[in-house]
Coordinates of C-alpha atoms in Angstrom, one line a residue:
X6 CA 0.0 0.0 0.0
X7 CA 2.8 2.4 0.9
X8 CA 4.5 1.6 -2.4
X9 CA 1.4 2.4 -4.4
X10 CA 1.0 5.7 -2.6
X11 CA 4.6 6.7 -3.3
X12 CA 4.3 5.7 -6.9
X13 CA 1.1 7.8 -7.3
X14 CA 2.8 10.7 -5.5
X15 CA 5.8 10.4 -7.8
X16 CA 3.7 10.4 -10.9
X17 CA 1.8 13.5 -10.0
X18 CA 4.9 15.5 -9.1
X19 CA 8.3 14.1 -10.3
X20 CA 7.6 11.9 -13.3
X21 CA 7.7 13.2 -16.9
X22 CA 4.7 15.5 -16.6
X23 CA 4.2 15.7 -20.4
X24 CA 3.5 12.0 -20.5
X25 CA 0.6 12.6 -18.0
X26 CA -0.9 15.4 -20.0
X27 CA 0.4 18.0 -17.6
X28 CA 2.4 21.2 -18.4
X29 CA 6.1 20.9 -18.0
X30 CA 7.9 22.6 -15.1
X31 CA 11.3 24.2 -15.0
X32 CA 13.7 21.8 -13.5
X33 CA 17.2 21.6 -12.0
X34 CA 19.4 18.6 -12.7
X35 CA 21.6 17.5 -9.8
X36 CA 23.3 14.3 -8.6
X37 CA 21.5 12.2 -6.0
X38 CA 24.3 12.9 -3.5
X39 CA 23.9 16.6 -3.9
X40 CA 20.1 16.4 -3.3
X41 CA 20.8 14.2 -0.2
X42 CA 23.2 16.8 1.2
X43 CA 21.0 19.7 0.5
X44 CA 18.0 18.0 2.0
X45 CA 19.9 17.0 5.1
X46 CA 21.3 20.5 5.7
X47 CA 17.8 22.0 5.3
X48 CA 16.2 19.4 7.7
X49 CA 18.8 19.8 10.3
X50 CA 18.7 23.6 10.1
X51 CA 14.9 23.8 10.2
X52 CA 14.3 21.2 12.9
X53 CA 16.9 22.0 15.6
X54 CA 16.5 25.5 16.8
X55 CA 16.1 24.3 20.4
X56 CA 19.2 22.2 20.2
X57 CA 21.2 25.0 18.6
X58 CA 20.1 27.4 21.3
X59 CA 21.2 25.0 24.0
X60 CA 24.6 24.5 22.3
X61 CA 25.1 28.2 21.8
X62 CA 24.3 28.8 25.5
X63 CA 26.8 26.2 26.6
X64 CA 29.7 26.8 24.2
X65 CA 32.1 29.6 23.5
X66 CA 32.2 29.7 19.7
X67 CA 35.1 32.2 19.9
X68 CA 37.3 29.3 21.2
X69 CA 38.6 26.6 18.9
X70 CA 37.2 23.9 21.2
X71 CA 33.7 25.4 21.3
X72 CA 33.6 26.0 17.5
X73 CA 35.0 22.6 16.9
X74 CA 32.4 20.8 19.0
X75 CA 29.6 22.8 17.3
X76 CA 30.9 21.8 13.9
X77 CA 31.3 18.2 14.9
X78 CA 27.7 17.9 16.1
X79 CA 26.2 19.6 13.0
X80 CA 28.4 17.6 10.6
X81 CA 27.5 14.4 12.4
X82 CA 23.8 15.1 12.2
X83 CA 24.1 15.9 8.5
X84 CA 26.1 12.8 7.8
X85 CA 23.5 10.5 9.6
X86 CA 20.7 11.9 7.3
X87 CA 22.8 11.8 4.2
X88 CA 23.8 8.2 4.9
X89 CA 20.2 7.3 5.5
X90 CA 19.0 8.9 2.2
X91 CA 21.8 7.4 0.1
X92 CA 21.4 4.0 1.6
X93 CA 17.6 3.6 0.9
X94 CA 16.8 5.9 -2.0
X95 CA 17.4 5.6 -5.8
X96 CA 15.6 7.6 -8.4
X97 CA 12.1 8.6 -7.5
X98 CA 12.3 6.6 -4.3
X99 CA 15.1 8.9 -3.0
X100 CA 12.9 12.0 -3.5
X101 CA 9.9 10.2 -1.9
X102 CA 12.0 9.3 1.1
X103 CA 13.3 12.9 1.4
X104 CA 9.7 14.2 1.1
X105 CA 8.6 11.9 3.9
X106 CA 11.5 13.0 6.1
X107 CA 10.7 16.7 5.4
X108 CA 7.1 16.3 6.5
X109 CA 7.7 14.1 9.5
X110 CA 10.7 16.3 10.7
X111 CA 8.5 19.4 10.5
X112 CA 5.9 17.8 12.7
X113 CA 8.6 16.6 15.2
X114 CA 10.3 19.9 15.2
X115 CA 7.2 21.8 16.1
X116 CA 6.5 19.7 19.2
X117 CA 10.2 19.6 20.2
X118 CA 11.0 23.3 19.7
X119 CA 7.7 24.8 20.7
X120 CA 6.4 22.5 23.4
X121 CA 9.6 20.8 24.7
X122 CA 8.4 17.3 23.8
X123 CA 10.9 14.5 23.6
X124 CA 10.2 11.7 21.2
X125 CA 11.7 8.8 23.1
X126 CA 10.3 5.2 23.1
X127 CA 7.6 6.0 25.7
X128 CA 6.4 9.0 23.6
X129 CA 6.3 6.9 20.5
X130 CA 4.3 4.3 22.4
X131 CA 1.9 7.0 23.5
X132 CA 1.4 8.0 19.8
X133 CA 0.9 4.4 18.8
X134 CA -1.6 3.9 21.6
X135 CA -3.6 7.0 20.5
X136 CA -3.7 5.6 17.0
X137 CA -4.7 2.1 18.2
X138 CA -7.5 3.5 20.4
X139 CA -8.7 5.6 17.4
X140 CA -8.6 8.6 19.8
X141 CA -9.5 11.2 17.1
X142 CA -10.5 13.8 19.7
X143 CA -7.1 13.8 21.3
X144 CA -5.3 13.9 17.9
X145 CA -7.5 16.7 16.7
X146 CA -6.6 18.8 19.7
X147 CA -3.0 18.6 18.8
X148 CA -3.6 19.6 15.2
X149 CA -3.6 23.3 15.9
X150 CA -3.3 26.1 13.4
X151 CA 0.3 26.9 14.3
X152 CA 1.3 23.3 13.8
X153 CA -0.4 23.1 10.4
X154 CA 1.3 26.4 9.4
X155 CA 4.7 25.1 10.5
X156 CA 4.3 21.8 8.7
X157 CA 3.2 23.5 5.5
X158 CA 6.2 25.9 5.5
X159 CA 8.9 23.5 6.6
X160 CA 7.5 20.2 5.3
X161 CA 4.9 20.3 2.6
X162 CA 6.3 23.2 0.6
X163 CA 9.9 22.0 0.5
X164 CA 8.5 18.5 -0.5
X165 CA 6.6 20.1 -3.4
X166 CA 9.7 21.9 -4.5
X167 CA 11.2 18.6 -5.2
X168 CA 9.0 18.6 -8.3
X169 CA 11.6 20.9 -9.9
X170 CA 14.5 18.5 -9.3
X171 CA 15.6 16.0 -11.9
X172 CA 18.2 13.5 -10.8
X173 CA 21.2 12.7 -12.9
X174 CA 21.4 9.1 -13.9
X175 CA 24.4 6.8 -13.6
X176 CA 24.9 3.1 -14.0
X177 CA 24.1 1.3 -10.8
X178 CA 27.6 0.4 -9.7
X179 CA 29.0 3.8 -10.8
X180 CA 26.3 5.4 -8.6
X181 CA 27.2 3.2 -5.7
X182 CA 30.9 4.2 -6.0
X183 CA 30.0 7.9 -6.1
X184 CA 27.9 7.5 -3.0
X185 CA 30.6 5.6 -1.2
X186 CA 33.2 8.3 -2.0
X187 CA 30.9 11.1 -0.8
X188 CA 30.2 9.3 2.5
X189 CA 33.9 8.5 2.9
X190 CA 34.8 12.2 2.4
X191 CA 32.2 13.3 4.9
X192 CA 33.4 10.9 7.6
X193 CA 37.1 11.9 6.9
X194 CA 36.1 15.5 7.3
X195 CA 34.3 14.6 10.6
X196 CA 37.4 12.9 11.9
X197 CA 39.5 15.8 10.9
X198 CA 37.4 18.2 12.9
X199 CA 36.8 15.9 15.9
X200 CA 40.2 14.2 16.6
X201 CA 42.2 17.4 17.3
X202 CA 39.5 18.4 19.8
X203 CA 38.6 14.9 21.0
X204 CA 39.1 15.6 24.7
X205 CA 36.7 18.5 24.8
X206 CA 34.2 16.8 22.5
X207 CA 34.1 13.7 24.8
X208 CA 33.9 15.8 28.0
X209 CA 31.2 18.2 26.8
X210 CA 29.1 15.3 25.3
X211 CA 29.4 13.4 28.5
X212 CA 28.5 16.3 30.8
X213 CA 25.6 17.3 28.5
X214 CA 24.2 13.9 27.5
X215 CA 20.6 15.1 27.6
X216 CA 21.3 17.2 24.5
X217 CA 20.9 14.1 22.4
X218 CA 17.1 14.1 23.2
X219 CA 16.8 17.3 21.2
X220 CA 18.4 16.0 18.0
X221 CA 15.6 16.0 15.4
X222 CA 14.7 13.8 13.5
X223 CA 17.6 11.6 14.5
X224 CA 16.8 10.8 18.1
X225 CA 13.1 10.0 17.3
X226 CA 14.4 7.7 14.4
X227 CA 16.8 5.9 16.9
X228 CA 13.9 5.6 19.4
X229 CA 11.7 4.1 16.7
X230 CA 14.4 1.5 15.7
X231 CA 14.8 0.5 19.4
X232 CA 11.1 0.4 19.9
X233 CA 10.7 -1.9 16.9
X234 CA 13.5 -4.1 18.2
X235 CA 11.7 -4.4 21.6
X236 CA 8.4 -5.0 19.9
X237 CA 9.8 -7.9 17.9
X238 CA 11.0 -9.6 21.1
X239 CA 8.5 -12.3 22.1
X240 CA 6.1 -11.4 25.0
X241 CA 6.9 -13.5 28.1
X242 CA 4.2 -16.0 29.1
X243 CA 1.6 -14.7 31.5
X244 CA 2.4 -15.3 35.2
X245 CA -0.4 -15.5 37.7
X246 CA 0.7 -13.9 40.9
X247 CA -1.0 -14.6 44.3
X248 CA -3.8 -16.7 42.9
X249 CA -4.3 -18.0 46.4
X250 CA -4.8 -14.5 47.9
X251 CA -7.7 -14.3 50.3
X252 CA -9.4 -11.9 52.7
X253 CA -8.6 -12.7 56.3
X254 CA -12.3 -12.2 57.3
X255 CA -11.5 -10.1 60.3
X256 CA -14.2 -7.5 59.4
X257 CA -17.9 -8.1 59.6
X258 CA -19.0 -4.9 57.7
X259 CA -18.9 -4.7 54.0
X260 CA -16.5 -2.2 52.4
X261 CA -17.1 -0.1 49.3
X262 CA -14.2 1.9 47.9
X263 CA -13.7 4.2 45.0
X264 CA -10.2 4.6 43.5
X265 CA -10.1 7.7 41.3
X266 CA -7.3 7.9 38.8
X267 CA -6.6 11.6 38.0
X268 CA -5.3 12.6 34.7
X269 CA -2.4 15.1 34.4
X270 CA -3.1 16.7 37.8
X271 CA 0.0 18.3 39.4
X272 CA 0.0 18.6 43.1
X273 CA 1.2 22.2 43.3
X274 CA -2.0 23.5 41.7
X275 CA -4.2 22.1 44.5
X276 CA -5.1 24.8 47.1
X277 CA -4.9 22.0 49.7
X278 CA -1.1 22.0 49.0
X279 CA -0.9 25.8 49.5
X280 CA -1.6 27.0 46.0
X281 CA -2.7 30.6 46.0
X282 CA -5.8 30.1 43.9
X283 CA -8.7 28.3 45.7
X284 CA -8.9 25.3 43.4
X285 CA -10.3 23.0 46.1
X286 CA -13.0 24.9 47.9
X287 CA -15.3 21.9 48.4
X288 CA -12.7 19.4 49.5
X289 CA -11.2 21.9 51.9
X290 CA -14.5 22.1 53.7
X291 CA -15.1 18.3 53.7
X292 CA -14.4 16.7 57.1
X293 CA -11.9 13.9 57.0
X294 CA -10.2 14.7 53.7
X295 CA -6.5 14.2 53.7
X296 CA -4.0 15.4 51.1
X297 CA -0.4 14.5 50.3
X298 CA 2.1 15.1 47.6
X299 CA 3.6 12.0 46.0
X300 CA 6.1 10.9 43.3
X301 CA 4.6 9.4 40.1
X302 CA 5.9 6.3 38.5
X303 CA 6.2 7.9 35.1
X304 CA 5.3 11.0 33.1
X305 CA 2.7 9.5 30.8
X306 CA -0.6 7.7 31.2
X307 CA 0.7 4.7 29.2
X308 CA 3.6 4.1 31.6
X309 CA 2.1 5.3 34.9
X310 CA -1.3 3.7 35.0
X311 CA -0.1 0.1 34.7
X312 CA 2.8 0.9 37.1
X313 CA 0.3 2.3 39.7
X314 CA -1.4 -1.1 39.9
X315 CA 1.7 -3.3 39.4
X316 CA 3.2 -5.1 42.4
X317 CA 6.7 -4.3 41.2
X318 CA 7.3 -0.7 42.2
X319 CA 8.9 1.9 40.0
X320 CA 12.5 0.7 40.4
X321 CA 11.8 -2.7 39.0
X322 CA 8.9 -1.9 36.7
X323 CA 9.2 -2.9 33.1
X324 CA 6.1 -2.5 30.9
X325 CA 6.5 -5.7 28.9
X326 CA 7.0 -7.8 32.1
X327 CA 4.2 -6.1 34.0
X328 CA 1.8 -6.8 31.1
X329 CA 2.6 -10.4 31.5
X330 CA 1.7 -10.8 35.2
X331 CA -1.1 -10.2 37.6
X332 CA -1.6 -6.7 38.9
X333 CA -3.3 -5.7 42.2
X334 CA -6.8 -5.6 40.7
X335 CA -6.3 -9.3 39.6
X336 CA -5.2 -10.2 43.1
X337 CA -8.1 -8.4 44.7
X338 CA -10.5 -10.2 42.4
X339 CA -8.9 -13.5 43.2
X340 CA -9.4 -12.8 46.9
X341 CA -13.2 -12.3 46.3
X342 CA -13.5 -8.5 46.0
X343 CA -15.8 -7.3 43.3
X344 CA -13.5 -5.1 41.2
X345 CA -14.8 -2.8 38.5
X346 CA -13.1 -0.4 36.1
X347 CA -15.1 2.4 34.5
X348 CA -13.1 4.5 32.0
X349 CA -13.7 8.0 30.7
X350 CA -10.2 8.2 29.2
X351 CA -8.7 6.5 26.2
X352 CA -8.3 3.1 27.8
X353 CA -7.1 1.2 30.9
X354 CA -3.8 0.4 29.2
X355 CA -4.3 -3.3 29.8
X356 CA -4.8 -3.0 33.6
X357 CA -8.5 -3.9 33.5
X358 CA -8.4 -6.6 30.9
X359 CA -9.1 -9.5 33.3
X360 CA -11.8 -7.8 35.4
X361 CA -15.2 -6.3 34.8
X362 CA -14.7 -3.1 32.8
X363 CA -16.4 -0.5 30.6
X364 CA -15.4 2.6 28.6
X365 CA -17.9 5.4 28.5
X366 CA -16.6 6.4 25.1
X367 CA -17.7 3.2 23.4
X368 CA -21.4 4.0 23.2
X369 CA -21.9 7.6 24.2
X370 CA -25.2 9.3 24.5
X371 CA -24.5 12.4 22.4
X372 CA -27.8 14.0 23.5
X373 CA -26.6 14.1 27.1
X374 CA -25.9 17.5 28.7
X375 CA -22.6 16.0 29.9
X376 CA -21.4 15.1 26.4
X377 CA -19.4 17.4 24.2
X378 CA -17.5 16.9 20.9
X379 CA -14.5 15.9 23.1
X380 CA -16.4 13.2 24.9
X381 CA -18.1 13.1 28.3
X382 CA -17.3 15.4 31.2
X383 CA -16.1 13.5 34.3
X384 CA -19.4 14.3 36.0
X385 CA -20.8 11.3 34.1
X386 CA -19.3 9.0 36.8
X387 CA -21.9 10.3 39.3
X388 CA -24.6 8.6 37.2
X389 CA -22.6 5.5 36.4
X390 CA -21.5 4.3 39.8
X391 CA -24.9 4.1 41.5
X392 CA -25.5 0.5 40.5
X393 CA -22.3 -0.5 42.2
X394 CA -23.0 1.2 45.5
X395 CA -25.5 -1.4 46.8
X396 CA -24.9 -2.6 50.3
X397 CA -25.3 -6.3 49.6
X398 CA -22.8 -8.8 48.2
X399 CA -19.0 -8.9 48.5
X400 CA -16.6 -6.0 49.2
X401 CA -16.4 -3.7 46.2
X402 CA -13.7 -1.6 44.6
X403 CA -14.7 0.8 41.8
X404 CA -11.9 2.3 39.8
X405 CA -12.7 5.5 37.9
X406 CA -10.3 6.5 35.2
X407 CA -11.0 10.2 34.6
X408 CA -10.2 12.6 31.7
X409 CA -9.3 15.1 34.4
X410 CA -6.9 17.8 33.3
X411 CA -5.8 16.2 30.0
X412 CA -4.1 18.7 27.7
X413 CA -3.6 20.6 25.6
X414 CA -7.2 21.7 25.4
X415 CA -7.7 22.3 29.2
X416 CA -10.6 24.6 28.5
X417 CA -12.7 21.7 27.1
X418 CA -12.4 19.5 30.1
X419 CA -15.2 21.1 32.1
X420 CA -18.7 22.6 31.6
X421 CA -18.7 26.3 31.1
X422 CA -20.0 27.0 34.6
X423 CA -16.7 25.8 36.0
X424 CA -14.6 28.3 34.2
X425 CA -14.1 30.4 37.4
X426 CA -10.6 31.4 36.8
X427 CA -10.6 33.9 33.9
X428 CA -9.5 34.7 31.4
X429 CA -8.7 31.2 30.4
X430 CA -7.3 29.6 27.3
X431 CA -9.9 28.2 24.9
X432 CA -7.5 27.2 22.2
X433 CA -6.1 23.8 21.5
X434 CA -2.5 25.0 21.5
X435 CA -1.2 26.5 24.7
X436 CA 1.3 28.5 22.8
X437 CA -1.6 30.5 21.3
X438 CA -2.5 31.8 24.8
X439 CA -0.8 33.8 27.5
X440 CA 0.8 32.1 30.5
X441 CA -2.0 33.4 32.7
X442 CA -4.7 32.0 30.3
X443 CA -3.1 28.6 30.2
X444 CA -2.7 28.4 34.0
X445 CA -6.3 29.6 34.5
X446 CA -7.7 26.9 32.1
X447 CA -5.7 24.3 33.8
X448 CA -6.7 25.4 37.3
X449 CA -10.4 25.2 36.2
X450 CA -9.8 21.5 35.5
X451 CA -8.6 21.1 39.1
X452 CA -11.6 23.1 40.3
X453 CA -13.9 20.7 38.4
X454 CA -12.0 17.7 39.9
X455 CA -12.7 19.2 43.3
X456 CA -16.4 19.1 42.5
X457 CA -16.3 15.6 41.2
X458 CA -14.5 14.2 44.2
X459 CA -16.7 16.0 46.7
X460 CA -19.8 14.6 45.0
X461 CA -18.4 11.1 45.1
X462 CA -17.6 11.5 48.8
X463 CA -21.2 12.5 49.4
X464 CA -22.5 9.4 47.7
X465 CA -20.1 7.2 49.8
X466 CA -21.1 9.1 53.0
X467 CA -24.7 8.3 52.3
X468 CA -23.9 4.6 52.5
X469 CA -21.6 4.8 55.5
X470 CA -24.2 3.8 58.1
X471 CA -24.5 0.4 56.5
X472 CA -21.0 -0.2 55.0
X473 CA -17.5 1.1 55.4
X474 CA -16.5 3.4 52.6
X475 CA -13.5 5.2 51.3
X476 CA -12.3 7.3 48.4
X477 CA -8.7 7.3 47.2
X478 CA -7.5 9.7 44.5
X479 CA -4.2 9.6 42.8
X480 CA -3.1 11.3 39.6
X481 CA -1.1 9.4 37.0
X482 CA 1.4 12.2 36.3
X483 CA 1.6 15.9 36.3
X484 CA 1.9 18.6 33.6
X485 CA 4.2 21.3 32.4
X486 CA 2.4 24.6 31.7
X487 CA 5.2 26.4 29.9
X488 CA 7.7 26.6 32.7
X489 CA 11.2 26.4 31.2
X490 CA 9.8 26.2 27.7
X491 CA 8.1 22.8 28.5
X492 CA 4.4 22.0 27.9
X493 CA 2.3 18.9 28.4
X494 CA 4.1 15.9 29.8
X495 CA 6.0 12.7 28.8
X496 CA 9.6 13.9 29.3
X497 CA 12.1 11.2 30.2
X498 CA 11.9 10.8 34.0
X499 CA 15.5 11.6 34.5
X500 CA 15.0 15.2 33.2
X501 CA 11.3 15.7 33.9
X502 CA 10.6 18.7 36.1
X503 CA 8.7 18.3 39.3
X504 CA 5.6 19.6 37.6
X505 CA 5.4 16.3 35.7
X506 CA 6.2 14.0 38.6
X507 CA 4.8 15.6 41.7
X508 CA 1.2 14.4 42.0
X509 CA -1.6 14.6 44.5
X510 CA -2.9 11.8 46.8
X511 CA -6.3 12.5 48.4
X512 CA -8.0 10.2 50.9
X513 CA -11.4 10.3 52.5
X514 CA -12.8 7.4 54.6
X515 CA -15.9 6.9 56.7
X516 CA -15.8 6.7 60.4
X517 CA -16.5 3.0 60.3
X518 CA -13.6 2.5 57.9
X519 CA -11.3 4.5 60.1
X520 CA -12.4 2.4 63.1
X521 CA -12.2 -1.0 61.5
X522 CA -9.5 -0.9 58.9
X523 CA -7.0 1.9 59.3
X524 CA -4.1 2.5 61.7
X525 CA -4.7 6.2 62.2
X526 CA -1.3 6.8 63.7
X527 CA 0.3 5.3 60.6
X528 CA -2.1 7.2 58.3
X529 CA -1.4 10.6 59.9
X530 CA 2.4 9.9 59.7
X531 CA 2.1 8.9 56.0
X532 CA 0.1 12.0 55.1
X533 CA 2.1 14.3 57.3
X534 CA 5.7 13.2 57.4
X535 CA 6.6 10.6 54.8
X536 CA 7.1 11.1 51.0
X537 CA 4.6 8.9 49.2
X538 CA 4.7 7.5 45.7
X539 CA 2.7 5.4 43.3
X540 CA 4.6 2.4 44.8
X541 CA 2.2 2.7 47.8
X542 CA -1.0 2.3 45.9
X543 CA -1.1 -1.5 45.3
X544 CA -0.1 -2.4 48.8
X545 CA -2.4 0.1 50.3
X546 CA -5.4 -1.3 48.4
X547 CA -4.5 -4.9 49.6
X548 CA -4.3 -3.6 53.1
X549 CA -7.6 -1.7 52.9
X550 CA -9.4 -4.9 51.9
X551 CA -7.4 -7.0 54.4
X552 CA -6.1 -9.3 51.7
X553 CA -3.4 -11.8 52.5
X554 CA -0.9 -12.0 49.6
X555 CA 2.7 -13.0 49.3
X556 CA 3.6 -9.8 47.4
X557 CA 2.1 -7.5 49.9
X558 CA 4.6 -5.1 51.5
X559 CA 3.4 -3.8 54.8
X560 CA 5.8 -0.8 54.9
X561 CA 4.3 0.4 51.6
X562 CA 0.8 0.2 53.0
X563 CA -0.1 3.8 53.9
X564 CA -2.6 2.7 56.5
X565 CA -0.7 -0.1 58.2
X566 CA 2.5 -0.4 60.3
X567 CA 6.0 -0.8 58.9
X568 CA 8.1 -3.9 59.0
X569 CA 11.6 -5.1 58.4
X570 CA 13.0 -3.4 55.2
X571 CA 14.9 -6.6 54.5
X572 CA 11.6 -8.3 53.8
X573 CA 10.7 -5.5 51.3
X574 CA 14.0 -6.1 49.4
X575 CA 13.4 -9.8 49.3
X576 CA 9.8 -9.5 48.0
X577 CA 10.7 -6.8 45.4
X578 CA 13.5 -9.1 44.2
X579 CA 11.2 -12.1 44.1
X580 CA 8.5 -10.1 42.2
X581 CA 10.9 -8.7 39.6
X582 CA 12.2 -12.2 38.9
X583 CA 8.8 -13.7 38.1

């Protein structure tokens, strides 16, 4: 199919137009290696303004060492692209490959240079997941006018200009020889620039290794190759963990809990954390609500959500291995707890595959007042959970995966009545708005989350005379709102700012739950003195339902006492080796 598309594209633009009944165009005849070099220089120059700014800030170009390093990096980038073009492209295929690189590079460059996005393996997986889930609403929000303008100027237009290029023809082996000589000359030149300055080059590259993340389109290309290699590795066979888990039966009252997964909520924009805007007016007035800041497992939904429910913990978490073993929801189900997942986001990322689950996006009621062209507002959960709040039957855990503060169109995440912080950004691209407007739109999403959580607590409180109830809220990751030139989320964890990794934990529990199932001294210590993380979630859920499981780590249970840390290390090691 791709070959047919390239052939049609070639016939419309670069073939002999007179044979297709089209007027002839003025052309320029150049050798393939000349086109490859020209295209590589243009792509590198047009796609790496952020990288060049970082280099110029860190280098003294008036010194031989600084100028030499800059020349080394630029020449190396050009050579990588030239080698790629000359290795895969002959004739019309060469121009088609270059056209593809021009368009893709312009897209990558926009997000890298304007929003601070890094296209590592996790980000590419996020893109693939969006495509797989057919999440057109999310994709459409990213297709802003500035993006389309940038892609047209730096991608589509240069690709169309290739129509004026006619490639000189040589015999096959003669052409191979010329290409080999060109590449050899390029690498000799690179060696000539690098070797006299090798000590500084190696030192600066080692001390500034994060710069490689900004190299466009080469770093995304390397990430794609590595991702493909990992994808081709066979999936490990599924391992059932704690199939013999059971409830100890020490509690006579039924328990109903709601676990709310926040989306893109950063802790420092909650007024309960001291934020100057009153984003949590209802929760602040709700008796028994506790708030803590915590470290996220990752900086993207695709990574964090499975990690939140894994028994591994962040240090030993690997997505492929985690997909191939039971998570805490499986263990709770095996122990007899009715476990339900309701999604208002793209998907559960595999976490809910083996339990009862539904996605509200699958069959939406478009006539509902809670439905917009972007999907349901999170208020829809208030209607959906009633059938699970009955006081009969086994203990129940309801997991709600919210749309929350998902960007970039923060202003579309809540009904108009919740736009209390104004003026707020109503554009899809945050770069089209002022910093104040972006922050206000984002803060309105937190204000709306405050309303949702307070309403859920009211529903649970209404049942608390008959059953023990609790609500536990944790966001999957945070969000950058333009600080330091970064927007959205998904940066590699090693360089991600606190805005993307510092997330809120919120707990409310009924009086009966406090009395029967929680060590209050441990709870107050955890929410007042200790640094929490996503690692606490799975073990806390097991503890809240009094489940006996071999992978349970008591010191990670927020509501229980601590135990010997040597046991924790042993269990983490055992889990990671399954």
